[in-house]
Coordinates of N, CA and C in Angstrom, one line a residue:
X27 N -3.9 -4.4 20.7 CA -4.8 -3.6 19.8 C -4.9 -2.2 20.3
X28 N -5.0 -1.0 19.8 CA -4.5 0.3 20.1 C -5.8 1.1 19.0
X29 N -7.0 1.4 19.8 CA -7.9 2.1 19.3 C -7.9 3.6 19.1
X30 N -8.5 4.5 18.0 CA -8.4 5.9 17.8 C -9.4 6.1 18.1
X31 N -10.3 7.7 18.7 CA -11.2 7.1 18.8 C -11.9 8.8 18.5
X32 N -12.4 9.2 17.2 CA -12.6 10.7 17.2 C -14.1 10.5 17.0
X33 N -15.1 12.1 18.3 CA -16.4 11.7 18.3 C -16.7 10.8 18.6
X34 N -17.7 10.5 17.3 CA -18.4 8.9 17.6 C -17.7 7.9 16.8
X35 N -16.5 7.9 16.2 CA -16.2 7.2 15.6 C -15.3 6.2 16.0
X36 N -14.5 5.0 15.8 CA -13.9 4.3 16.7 C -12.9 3.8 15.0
X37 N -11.2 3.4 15.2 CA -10.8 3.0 14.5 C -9.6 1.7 14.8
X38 N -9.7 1.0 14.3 CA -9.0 -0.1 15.0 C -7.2 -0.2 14.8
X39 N -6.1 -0.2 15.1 CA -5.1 -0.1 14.7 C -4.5 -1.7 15.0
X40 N -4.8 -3.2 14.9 CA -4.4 -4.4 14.9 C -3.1 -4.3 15.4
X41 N -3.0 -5.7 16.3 CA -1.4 -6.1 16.6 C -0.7 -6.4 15.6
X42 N -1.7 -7.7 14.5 CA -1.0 -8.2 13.3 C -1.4 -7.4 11.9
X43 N -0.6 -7.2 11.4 CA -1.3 -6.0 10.3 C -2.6 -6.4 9.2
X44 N -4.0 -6.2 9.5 CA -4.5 -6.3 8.2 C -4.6 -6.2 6.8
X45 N -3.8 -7.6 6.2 CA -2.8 -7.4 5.2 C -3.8 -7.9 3.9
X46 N -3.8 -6.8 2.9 CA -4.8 -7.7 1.7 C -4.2 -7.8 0.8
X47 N -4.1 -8.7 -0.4 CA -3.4 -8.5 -1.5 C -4.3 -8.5 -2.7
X48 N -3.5 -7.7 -3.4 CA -4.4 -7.2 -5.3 C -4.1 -8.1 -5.9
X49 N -4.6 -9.1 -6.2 CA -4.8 -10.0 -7.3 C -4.9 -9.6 -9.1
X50 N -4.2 -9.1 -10.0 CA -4.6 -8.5 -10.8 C -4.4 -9.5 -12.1
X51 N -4.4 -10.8 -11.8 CA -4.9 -11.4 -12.8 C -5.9 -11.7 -13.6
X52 N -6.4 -11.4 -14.9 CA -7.5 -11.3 -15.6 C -8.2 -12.5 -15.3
X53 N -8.7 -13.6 -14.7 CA -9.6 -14.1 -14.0 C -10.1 -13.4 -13.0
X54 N -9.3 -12.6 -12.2 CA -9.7 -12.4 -10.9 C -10.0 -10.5 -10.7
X55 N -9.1 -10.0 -10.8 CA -9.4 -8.3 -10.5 C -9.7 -7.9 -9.4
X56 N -9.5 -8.4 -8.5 CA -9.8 -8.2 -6.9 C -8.9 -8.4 -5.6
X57 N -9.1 -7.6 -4.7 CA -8.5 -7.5 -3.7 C -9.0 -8.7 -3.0
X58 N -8.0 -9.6 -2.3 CA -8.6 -11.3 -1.8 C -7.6 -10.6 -0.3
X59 N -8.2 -11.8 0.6 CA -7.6 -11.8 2.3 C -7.3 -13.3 2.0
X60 N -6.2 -13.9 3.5 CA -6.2 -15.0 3.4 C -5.9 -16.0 2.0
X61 N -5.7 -17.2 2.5 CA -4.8 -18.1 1.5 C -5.9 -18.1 -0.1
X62 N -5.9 -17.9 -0.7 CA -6.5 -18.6 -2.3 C -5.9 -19.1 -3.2
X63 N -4.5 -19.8 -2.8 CA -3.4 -20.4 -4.0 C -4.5 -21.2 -5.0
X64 N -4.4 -22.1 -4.0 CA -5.5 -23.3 -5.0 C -7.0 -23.5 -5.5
X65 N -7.3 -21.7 -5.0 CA -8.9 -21.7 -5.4 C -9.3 -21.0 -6.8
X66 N -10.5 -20.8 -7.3 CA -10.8 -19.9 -8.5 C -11.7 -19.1 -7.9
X67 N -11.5 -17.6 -8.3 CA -12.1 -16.3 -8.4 C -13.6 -17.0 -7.3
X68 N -14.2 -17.8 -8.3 CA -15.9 -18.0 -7.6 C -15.8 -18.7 -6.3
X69 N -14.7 -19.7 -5.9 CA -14.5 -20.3 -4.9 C -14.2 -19.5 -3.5
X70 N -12.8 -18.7 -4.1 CA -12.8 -17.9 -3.2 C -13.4 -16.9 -2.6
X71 N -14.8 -16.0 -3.6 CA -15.9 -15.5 -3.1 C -16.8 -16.1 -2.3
X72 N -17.2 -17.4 -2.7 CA -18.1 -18.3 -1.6 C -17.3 -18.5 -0.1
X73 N -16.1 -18.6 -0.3 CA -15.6 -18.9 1.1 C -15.3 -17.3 1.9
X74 N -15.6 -16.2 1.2 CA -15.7 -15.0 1.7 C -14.3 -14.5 1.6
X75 N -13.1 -14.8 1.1 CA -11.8 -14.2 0.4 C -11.6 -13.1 0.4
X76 N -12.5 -12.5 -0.6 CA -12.5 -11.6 -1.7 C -13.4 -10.2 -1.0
X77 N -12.6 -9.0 -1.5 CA -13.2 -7.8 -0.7 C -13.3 -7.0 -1.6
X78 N -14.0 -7.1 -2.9 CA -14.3 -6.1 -4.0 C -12.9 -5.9 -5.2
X79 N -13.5 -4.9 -5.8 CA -12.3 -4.9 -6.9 C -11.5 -3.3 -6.6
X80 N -12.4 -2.4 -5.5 CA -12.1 -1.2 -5.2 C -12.1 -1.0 -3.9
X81 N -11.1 0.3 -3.4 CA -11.1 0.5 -2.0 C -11.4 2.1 -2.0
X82 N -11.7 2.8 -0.8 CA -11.2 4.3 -1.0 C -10.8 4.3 0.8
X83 N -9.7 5.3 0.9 CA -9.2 5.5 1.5 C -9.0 6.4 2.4
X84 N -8.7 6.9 3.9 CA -7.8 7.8 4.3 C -6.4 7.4 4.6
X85 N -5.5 7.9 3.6 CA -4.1 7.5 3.6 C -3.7 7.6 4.6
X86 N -2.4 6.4 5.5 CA -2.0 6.8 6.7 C -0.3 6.9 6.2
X87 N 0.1 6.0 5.3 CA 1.8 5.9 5.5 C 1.9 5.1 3.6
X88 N 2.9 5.5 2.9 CA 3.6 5.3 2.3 C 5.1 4.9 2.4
X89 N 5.2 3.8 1.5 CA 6.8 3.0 1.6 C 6.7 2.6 0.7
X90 N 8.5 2.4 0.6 CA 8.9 1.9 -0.8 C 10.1 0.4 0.0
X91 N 9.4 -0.6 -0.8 CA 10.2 -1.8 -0.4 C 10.7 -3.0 -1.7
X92 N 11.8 -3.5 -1.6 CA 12.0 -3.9 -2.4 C 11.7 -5.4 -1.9
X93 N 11.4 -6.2 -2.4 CA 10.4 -7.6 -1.8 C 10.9 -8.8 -3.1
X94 N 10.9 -10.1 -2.3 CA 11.3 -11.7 -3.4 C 10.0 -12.2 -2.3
X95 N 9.1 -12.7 -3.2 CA 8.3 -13.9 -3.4 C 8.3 -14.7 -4.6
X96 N 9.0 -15.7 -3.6 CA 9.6 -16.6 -5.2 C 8.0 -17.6 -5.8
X97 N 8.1 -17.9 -7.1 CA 9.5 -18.0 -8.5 C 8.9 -16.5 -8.7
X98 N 8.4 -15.7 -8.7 CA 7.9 -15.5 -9.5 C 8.5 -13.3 -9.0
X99 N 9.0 -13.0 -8.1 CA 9.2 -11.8 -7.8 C 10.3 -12.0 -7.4
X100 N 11.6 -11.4 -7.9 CA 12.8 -11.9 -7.3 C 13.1 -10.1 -7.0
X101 N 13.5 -9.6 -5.6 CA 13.9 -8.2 -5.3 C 13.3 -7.5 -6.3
X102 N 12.0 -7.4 -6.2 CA 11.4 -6.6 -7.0 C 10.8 -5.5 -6.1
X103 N 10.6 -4.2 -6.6 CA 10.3 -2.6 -6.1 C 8.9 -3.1 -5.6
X104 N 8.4 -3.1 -4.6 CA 6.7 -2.3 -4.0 C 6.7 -1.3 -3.8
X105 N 5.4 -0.5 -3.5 CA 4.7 0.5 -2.8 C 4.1 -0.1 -2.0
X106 N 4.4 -0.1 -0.8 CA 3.3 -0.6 0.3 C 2.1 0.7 0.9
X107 N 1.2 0.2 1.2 CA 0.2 1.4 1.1 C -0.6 0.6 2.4
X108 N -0.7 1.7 3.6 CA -1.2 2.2 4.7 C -2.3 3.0 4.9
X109 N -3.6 2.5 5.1 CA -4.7 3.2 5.3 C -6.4 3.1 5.8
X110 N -6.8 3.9 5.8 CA -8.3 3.8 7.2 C -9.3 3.3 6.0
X111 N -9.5 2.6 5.1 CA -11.1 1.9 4.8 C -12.1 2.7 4.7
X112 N -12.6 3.8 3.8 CA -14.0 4.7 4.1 C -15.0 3.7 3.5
X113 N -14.7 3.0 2.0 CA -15.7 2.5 1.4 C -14.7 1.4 0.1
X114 N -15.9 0.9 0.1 CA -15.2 -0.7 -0.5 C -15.9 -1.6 0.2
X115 N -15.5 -3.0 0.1 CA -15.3 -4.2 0.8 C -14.9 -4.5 1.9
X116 N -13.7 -3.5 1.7 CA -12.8 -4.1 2.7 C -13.3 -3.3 4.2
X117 N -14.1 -1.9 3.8 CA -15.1 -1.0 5.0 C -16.4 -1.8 5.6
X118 N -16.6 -2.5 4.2 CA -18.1 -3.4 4.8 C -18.0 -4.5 5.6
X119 N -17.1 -4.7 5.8 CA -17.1 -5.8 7.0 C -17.0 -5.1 8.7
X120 N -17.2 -3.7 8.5 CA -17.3 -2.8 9.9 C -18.7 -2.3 9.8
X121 N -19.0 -2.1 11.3 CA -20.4 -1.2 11.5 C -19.8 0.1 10.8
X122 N -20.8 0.8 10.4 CA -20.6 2.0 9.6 C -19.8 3.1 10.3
X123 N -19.6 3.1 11.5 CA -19.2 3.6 12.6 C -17.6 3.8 12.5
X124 N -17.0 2.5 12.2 CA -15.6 2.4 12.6 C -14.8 1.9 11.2
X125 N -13.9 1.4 11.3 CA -13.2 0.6 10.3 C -11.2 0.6 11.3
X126 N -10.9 0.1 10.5 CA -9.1 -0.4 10.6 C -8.4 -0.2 9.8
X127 N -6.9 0.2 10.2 CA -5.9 0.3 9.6 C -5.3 -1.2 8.8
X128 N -5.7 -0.4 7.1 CA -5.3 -1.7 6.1 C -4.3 -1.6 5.6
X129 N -3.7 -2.4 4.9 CA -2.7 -2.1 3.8 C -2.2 -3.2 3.1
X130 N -2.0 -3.0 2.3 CA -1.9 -4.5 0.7 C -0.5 -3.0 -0.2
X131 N 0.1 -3.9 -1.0 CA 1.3 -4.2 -1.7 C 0.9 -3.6 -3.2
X132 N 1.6 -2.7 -3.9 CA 1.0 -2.2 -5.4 C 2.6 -2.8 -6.0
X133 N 2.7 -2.8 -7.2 CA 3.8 -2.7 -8.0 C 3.9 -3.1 -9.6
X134 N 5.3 -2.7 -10.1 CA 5.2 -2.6 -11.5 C 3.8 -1.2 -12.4
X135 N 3.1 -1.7 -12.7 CA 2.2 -0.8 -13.5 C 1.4 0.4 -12.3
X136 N 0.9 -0.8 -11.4 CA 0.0 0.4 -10.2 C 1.0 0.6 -9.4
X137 N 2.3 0.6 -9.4 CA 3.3 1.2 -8.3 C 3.5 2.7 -9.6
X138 N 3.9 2.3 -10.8 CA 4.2 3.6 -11.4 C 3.0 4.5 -11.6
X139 N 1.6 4.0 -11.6 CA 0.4 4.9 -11.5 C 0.6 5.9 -10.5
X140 N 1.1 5.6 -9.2 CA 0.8 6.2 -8.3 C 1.9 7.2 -8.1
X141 N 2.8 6.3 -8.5 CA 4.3 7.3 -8.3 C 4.3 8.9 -8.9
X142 N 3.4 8.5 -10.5 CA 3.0 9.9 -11.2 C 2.2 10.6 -10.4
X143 N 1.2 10.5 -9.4 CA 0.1 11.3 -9.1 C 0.9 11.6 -8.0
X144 N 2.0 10.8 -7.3 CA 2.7 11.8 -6.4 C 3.5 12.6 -7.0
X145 N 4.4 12.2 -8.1 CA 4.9 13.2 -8.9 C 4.4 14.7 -9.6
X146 N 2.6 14.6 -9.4 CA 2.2 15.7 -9.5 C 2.1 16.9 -7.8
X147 N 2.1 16.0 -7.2 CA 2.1 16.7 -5.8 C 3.3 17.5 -5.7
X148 N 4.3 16.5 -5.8 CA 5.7 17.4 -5.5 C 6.3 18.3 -6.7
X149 N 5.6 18.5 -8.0 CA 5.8 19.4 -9.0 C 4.7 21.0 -8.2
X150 N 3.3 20.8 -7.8 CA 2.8 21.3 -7.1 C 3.1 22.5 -5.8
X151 N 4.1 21.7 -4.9 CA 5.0 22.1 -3.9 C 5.9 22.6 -4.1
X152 N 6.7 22.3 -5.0 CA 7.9 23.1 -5.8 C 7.4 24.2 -6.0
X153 N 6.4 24.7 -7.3 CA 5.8 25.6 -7.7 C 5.5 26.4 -6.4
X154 N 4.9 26.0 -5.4 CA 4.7 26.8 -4.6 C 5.5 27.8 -3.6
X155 N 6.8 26.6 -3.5 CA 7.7 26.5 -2.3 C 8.4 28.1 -3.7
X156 N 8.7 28.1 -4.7 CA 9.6 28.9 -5.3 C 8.4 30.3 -5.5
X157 N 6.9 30.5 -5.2 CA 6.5 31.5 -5.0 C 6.1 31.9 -3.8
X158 N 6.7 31.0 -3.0 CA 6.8 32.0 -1.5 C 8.0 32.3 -1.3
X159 N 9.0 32.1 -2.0 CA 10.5 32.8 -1.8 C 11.4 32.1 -1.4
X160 N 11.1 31.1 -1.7 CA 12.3 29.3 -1.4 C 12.6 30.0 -0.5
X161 N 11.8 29.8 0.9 CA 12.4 29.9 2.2 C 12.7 28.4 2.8
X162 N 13.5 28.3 3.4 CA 13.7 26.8 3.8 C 14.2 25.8 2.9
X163 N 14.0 24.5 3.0 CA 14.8 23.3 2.4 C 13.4 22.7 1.4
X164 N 13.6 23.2 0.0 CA 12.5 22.1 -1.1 C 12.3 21.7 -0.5
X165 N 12.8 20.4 -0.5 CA 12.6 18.9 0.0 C 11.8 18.8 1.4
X166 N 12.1 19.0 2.4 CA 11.2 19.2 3.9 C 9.6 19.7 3.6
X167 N 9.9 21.2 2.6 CA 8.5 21.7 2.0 C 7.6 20.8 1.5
X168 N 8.2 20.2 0.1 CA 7.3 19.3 -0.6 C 6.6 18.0 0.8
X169 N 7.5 17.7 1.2 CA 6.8 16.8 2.2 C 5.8 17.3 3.3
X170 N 6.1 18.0 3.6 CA 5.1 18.5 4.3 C 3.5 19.2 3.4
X171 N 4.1 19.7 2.4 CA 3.0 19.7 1.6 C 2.3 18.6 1.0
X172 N 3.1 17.2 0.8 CA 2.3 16.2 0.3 C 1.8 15.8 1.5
X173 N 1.8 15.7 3.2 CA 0.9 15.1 3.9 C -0.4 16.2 4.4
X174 N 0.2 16.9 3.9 CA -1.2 18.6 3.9 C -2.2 17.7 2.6
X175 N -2.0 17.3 1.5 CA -2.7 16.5 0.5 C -3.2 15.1 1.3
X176 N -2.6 14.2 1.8 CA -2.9 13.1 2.3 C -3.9 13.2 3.0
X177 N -3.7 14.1 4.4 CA -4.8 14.6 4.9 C -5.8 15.4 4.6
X178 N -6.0 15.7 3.5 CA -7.7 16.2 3.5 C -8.0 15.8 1.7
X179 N -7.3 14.6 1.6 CA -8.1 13.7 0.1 C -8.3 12.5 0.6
X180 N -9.8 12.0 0.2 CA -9.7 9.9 0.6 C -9.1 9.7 -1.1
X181 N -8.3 8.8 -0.9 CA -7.8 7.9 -2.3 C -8.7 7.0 -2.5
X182 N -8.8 6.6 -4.0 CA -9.5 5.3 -4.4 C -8.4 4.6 -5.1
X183 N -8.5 3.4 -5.2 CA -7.8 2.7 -5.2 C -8.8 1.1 -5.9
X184 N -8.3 1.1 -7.7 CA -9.4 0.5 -8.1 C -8.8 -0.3 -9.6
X185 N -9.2 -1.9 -8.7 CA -8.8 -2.5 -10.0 C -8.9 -2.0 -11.7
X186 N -8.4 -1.9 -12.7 CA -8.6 -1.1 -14.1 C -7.9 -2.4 -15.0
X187 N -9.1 -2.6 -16.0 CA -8.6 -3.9 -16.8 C -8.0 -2.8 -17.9
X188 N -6.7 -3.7 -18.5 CA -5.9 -3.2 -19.5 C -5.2 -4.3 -20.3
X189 N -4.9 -4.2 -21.8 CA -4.3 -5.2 -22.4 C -2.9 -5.4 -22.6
X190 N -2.2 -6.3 -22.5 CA -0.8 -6.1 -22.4 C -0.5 -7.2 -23.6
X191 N 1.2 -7.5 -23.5 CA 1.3 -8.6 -24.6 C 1.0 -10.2 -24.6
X192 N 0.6 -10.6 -23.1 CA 0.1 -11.9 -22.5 C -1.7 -12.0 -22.5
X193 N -2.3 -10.6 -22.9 CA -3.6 -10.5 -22.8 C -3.6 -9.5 -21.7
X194 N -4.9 -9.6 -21.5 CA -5.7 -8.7 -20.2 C -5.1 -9.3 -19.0
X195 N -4.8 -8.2 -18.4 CA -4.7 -8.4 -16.9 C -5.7 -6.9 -16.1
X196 N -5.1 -6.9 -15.2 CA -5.8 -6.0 -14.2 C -4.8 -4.9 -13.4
X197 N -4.0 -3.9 -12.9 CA -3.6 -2.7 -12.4 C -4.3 -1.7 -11.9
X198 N -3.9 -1.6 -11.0 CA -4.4 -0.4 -9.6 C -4.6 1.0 -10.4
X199 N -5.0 1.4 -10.4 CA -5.5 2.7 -10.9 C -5.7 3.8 -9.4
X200 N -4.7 4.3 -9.1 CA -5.5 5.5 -8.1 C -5.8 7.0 -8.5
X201 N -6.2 7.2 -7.8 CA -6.9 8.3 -8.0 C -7.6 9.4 -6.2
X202 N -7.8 10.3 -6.0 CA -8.3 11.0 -5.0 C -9.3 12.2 -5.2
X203 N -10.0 12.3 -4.3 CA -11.4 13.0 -4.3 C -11.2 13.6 -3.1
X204 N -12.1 14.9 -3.1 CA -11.9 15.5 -1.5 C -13.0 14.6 -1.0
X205 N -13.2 15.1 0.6 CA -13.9 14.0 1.2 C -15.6 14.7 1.5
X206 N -16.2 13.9 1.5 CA -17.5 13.8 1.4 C -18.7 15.1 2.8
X207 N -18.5 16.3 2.4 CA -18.3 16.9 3.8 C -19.9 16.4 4.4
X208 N -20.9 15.6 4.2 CA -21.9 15.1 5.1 C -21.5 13.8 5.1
X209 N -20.2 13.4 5.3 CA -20.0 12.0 6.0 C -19.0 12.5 7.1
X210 N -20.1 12.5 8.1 CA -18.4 13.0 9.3 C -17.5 11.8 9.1
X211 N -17.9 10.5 8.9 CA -17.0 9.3 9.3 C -15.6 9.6 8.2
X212 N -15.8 10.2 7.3 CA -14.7 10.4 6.5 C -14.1 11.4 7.2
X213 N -14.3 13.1 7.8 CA -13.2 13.6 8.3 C -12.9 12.8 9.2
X214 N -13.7 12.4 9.8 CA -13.0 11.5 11.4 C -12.1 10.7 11.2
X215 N -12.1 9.9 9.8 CA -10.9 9.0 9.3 C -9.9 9.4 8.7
X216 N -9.7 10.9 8.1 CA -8.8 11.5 7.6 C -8.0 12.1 9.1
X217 N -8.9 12.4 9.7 CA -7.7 13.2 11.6 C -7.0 11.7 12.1
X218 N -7.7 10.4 11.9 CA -7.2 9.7 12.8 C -5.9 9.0 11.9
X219 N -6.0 9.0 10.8 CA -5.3 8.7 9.2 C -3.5 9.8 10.4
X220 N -4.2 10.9 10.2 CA -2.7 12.1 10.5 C -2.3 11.7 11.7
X221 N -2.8 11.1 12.9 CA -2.5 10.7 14.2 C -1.9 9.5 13.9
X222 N -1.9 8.6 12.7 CA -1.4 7.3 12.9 C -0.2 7.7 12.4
X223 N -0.1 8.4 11.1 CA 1.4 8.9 10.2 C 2.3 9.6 11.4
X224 N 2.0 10.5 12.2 CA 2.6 11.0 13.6 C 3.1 9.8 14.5
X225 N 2.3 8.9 15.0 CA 3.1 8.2 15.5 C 4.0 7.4 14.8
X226 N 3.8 6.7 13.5 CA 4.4 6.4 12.5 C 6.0 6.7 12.8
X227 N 5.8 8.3 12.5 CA 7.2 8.9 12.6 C 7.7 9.0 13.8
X228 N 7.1 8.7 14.7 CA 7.5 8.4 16.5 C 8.3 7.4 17.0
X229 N 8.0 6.6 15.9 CA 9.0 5.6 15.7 C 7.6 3.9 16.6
X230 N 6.5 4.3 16.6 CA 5.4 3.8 17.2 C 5.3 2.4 16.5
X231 N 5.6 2.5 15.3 CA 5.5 0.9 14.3 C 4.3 1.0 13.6
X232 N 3.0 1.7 14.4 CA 2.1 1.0 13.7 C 1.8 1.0 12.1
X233 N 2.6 1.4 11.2 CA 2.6 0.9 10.0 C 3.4 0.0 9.5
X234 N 4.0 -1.0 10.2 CA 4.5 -1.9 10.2 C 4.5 -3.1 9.9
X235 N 5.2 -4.2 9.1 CA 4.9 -5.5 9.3 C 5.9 -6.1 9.2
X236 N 6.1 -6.2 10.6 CA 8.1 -6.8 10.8 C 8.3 -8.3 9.7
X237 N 6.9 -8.8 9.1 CA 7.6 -9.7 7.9 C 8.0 -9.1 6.8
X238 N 7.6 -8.5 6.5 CA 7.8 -7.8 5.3 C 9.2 -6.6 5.4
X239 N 9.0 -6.1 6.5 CA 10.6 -5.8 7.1 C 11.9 -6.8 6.9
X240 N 11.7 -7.9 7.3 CA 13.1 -8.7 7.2 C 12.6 -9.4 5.6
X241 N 12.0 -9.6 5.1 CA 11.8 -9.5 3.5 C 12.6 -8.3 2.8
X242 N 12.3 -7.4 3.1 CA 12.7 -6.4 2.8 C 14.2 -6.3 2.9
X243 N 14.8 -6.7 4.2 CA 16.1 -6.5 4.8 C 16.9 -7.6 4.0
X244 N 16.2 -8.6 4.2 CA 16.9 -10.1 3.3 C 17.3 -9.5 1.4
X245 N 16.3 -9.1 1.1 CA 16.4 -9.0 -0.4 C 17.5 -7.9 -0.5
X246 N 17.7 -6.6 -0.1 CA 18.9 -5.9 -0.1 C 20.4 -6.6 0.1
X247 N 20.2 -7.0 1.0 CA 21.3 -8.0 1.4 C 21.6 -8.7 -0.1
X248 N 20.8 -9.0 -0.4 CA 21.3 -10.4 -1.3 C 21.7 -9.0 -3.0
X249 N 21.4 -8.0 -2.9 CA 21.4 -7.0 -3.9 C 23.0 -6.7 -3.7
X250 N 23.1 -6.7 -2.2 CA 24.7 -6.2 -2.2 C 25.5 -7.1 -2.0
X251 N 25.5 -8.5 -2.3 CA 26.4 -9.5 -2.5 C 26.9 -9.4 -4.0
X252 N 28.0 -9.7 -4.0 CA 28.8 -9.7 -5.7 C 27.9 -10.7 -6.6
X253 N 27.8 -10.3 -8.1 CA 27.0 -11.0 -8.6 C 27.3 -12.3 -8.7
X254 N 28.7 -13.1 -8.6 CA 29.1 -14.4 -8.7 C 28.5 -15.0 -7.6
X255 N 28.6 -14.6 -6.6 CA 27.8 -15.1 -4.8 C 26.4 -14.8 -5.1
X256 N 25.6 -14.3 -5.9 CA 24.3 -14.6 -6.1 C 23.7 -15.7 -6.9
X257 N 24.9 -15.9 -8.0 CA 24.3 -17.0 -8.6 C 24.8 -18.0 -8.5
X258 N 25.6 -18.0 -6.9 CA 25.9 -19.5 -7.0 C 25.0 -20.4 -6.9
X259 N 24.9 -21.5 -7.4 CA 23.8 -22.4 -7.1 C 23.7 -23.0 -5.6
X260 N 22.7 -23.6 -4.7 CA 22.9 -24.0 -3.5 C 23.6 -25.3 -3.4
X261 N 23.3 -26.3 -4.1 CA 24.2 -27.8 -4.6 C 25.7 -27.1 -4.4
X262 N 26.1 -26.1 -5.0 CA 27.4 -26.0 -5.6 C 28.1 -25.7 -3.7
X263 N 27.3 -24.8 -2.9 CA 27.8 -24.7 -2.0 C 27.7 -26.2 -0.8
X264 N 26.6 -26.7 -1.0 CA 27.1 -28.2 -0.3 C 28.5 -28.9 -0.8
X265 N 28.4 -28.8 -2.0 CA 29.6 -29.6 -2.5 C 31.0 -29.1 -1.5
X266 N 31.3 -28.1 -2.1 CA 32.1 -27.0 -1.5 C 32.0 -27.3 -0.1
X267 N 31.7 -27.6 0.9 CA 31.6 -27.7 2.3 C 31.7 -29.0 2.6
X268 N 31.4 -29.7 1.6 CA 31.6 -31.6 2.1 C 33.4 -31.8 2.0
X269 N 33.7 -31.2 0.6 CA 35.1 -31.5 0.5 C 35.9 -30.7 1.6
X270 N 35.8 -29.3 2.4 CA 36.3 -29.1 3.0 C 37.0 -29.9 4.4

């Protein structure tokens, strides 16, 4: 475990990653911890699951991963999302004091929400980068200007019921606010937020989750196999190996 520790504030950065997932099934609309295959929405709240339907944030790391949780997600795109807890649920389980490095999985509808509101950052940067006299490389610019944005916005991050053609379901909706300037705990979590993205790039790990890595690694792999070798069936390959 590897503590930040700005002022009076304390932030925790875990060995195993504190991993939540968005539930955005129209029963449920909430961010859950831990197993709840077999429970319902109210069960899982009794047994303490469930961490609200909202989070707000100091961002620490963004990624794009392509992930199979079968039947039901075969190499399908995430956003994995890295960040310090100011308020929600998932904050209230800390003395007001501190909180930990979280992060839970967006995709399809709340991976494209987000994608636009970064898409407005790096239209932003551009704009900028070409009235200071396109000095340097866009690209380096825009990035460094979107972690100039990361650091001094908390994100929210908040279930949004919407109707599709199976009914109602639920999607991430983000959104960002500057931060609250009579809550030190919020600048304190936005400096320690930029100290974790730095070591990040240090090659440190701590936004990490070596499962979700070889998840990650596995599903590419199987992307660059020829399409005949993906759909072989696995019977077909015992067969194949007996007669050999």
């Amino acid at each position: 475990m590897n503590i930040i520790t700005t002022d009076e504030f304390a932030f925790r950065i875990p060995e195993l990653p504190a991993r939540y997932r968005a539930n955005c099934s129209r029963e449920w609309g909430l961010f859950v911890t831990g197993d709840t295959k077999k429970l319902t929405c109210s069960q899982a709240e009794k047994a303490g699951l469930t961490r609200g339907n909202f989070v707000e944030m100091a961002l620490c790391w963004v990624s794009q991963k392509t992930l199979t949780f079968e039947p039901n997600y075969i190499n399908e795109d995430f956003t994995e999302i890295w960040g310090i807890p100011v308020a929600g649920e998932m904050k209230d389980a800390f003395n007001e004091k501190c909180s930990e490095l979280s992060t839970f999985l967006i995709h399809r509808q709340s991976k494209d929400k987000m994608a636009g509101l970064i898409e407005v950052f790096s239209r932003e940067a551009f704009n900028q980068w070409v009235a200071e006299g396109m000095k340097g490389d866009a690209n380096e610019y825009a990035i460094a200007k979107a972690a100039e944005v990361y650091f001094t916005k908390i994100f929210r991050f908040e279930m949004t019921l919407t109707e599709g053609s199976y009914g109602p379901y639920f999607f991430i909706q983000t959104t960002y606010r500057e931060p609250n300037p009579e809550r030190a705990f919020e600048l304190a979590a936005l400096q320690a937020a930029k100290e974790i993205y730095n070591a990040q790039n240090k090659g440190l790990g701590y936004c990490t989750d070596p499962r979700l890595e070889e998840n990650h690694a596995n599903s590419m792999a199987t992307l660059a196999m020829p399409e005949d070798v993906q759909l072989l069936p696995a019977k077909n390959n015992k067969a194949m190996k007996s007669k050999a």
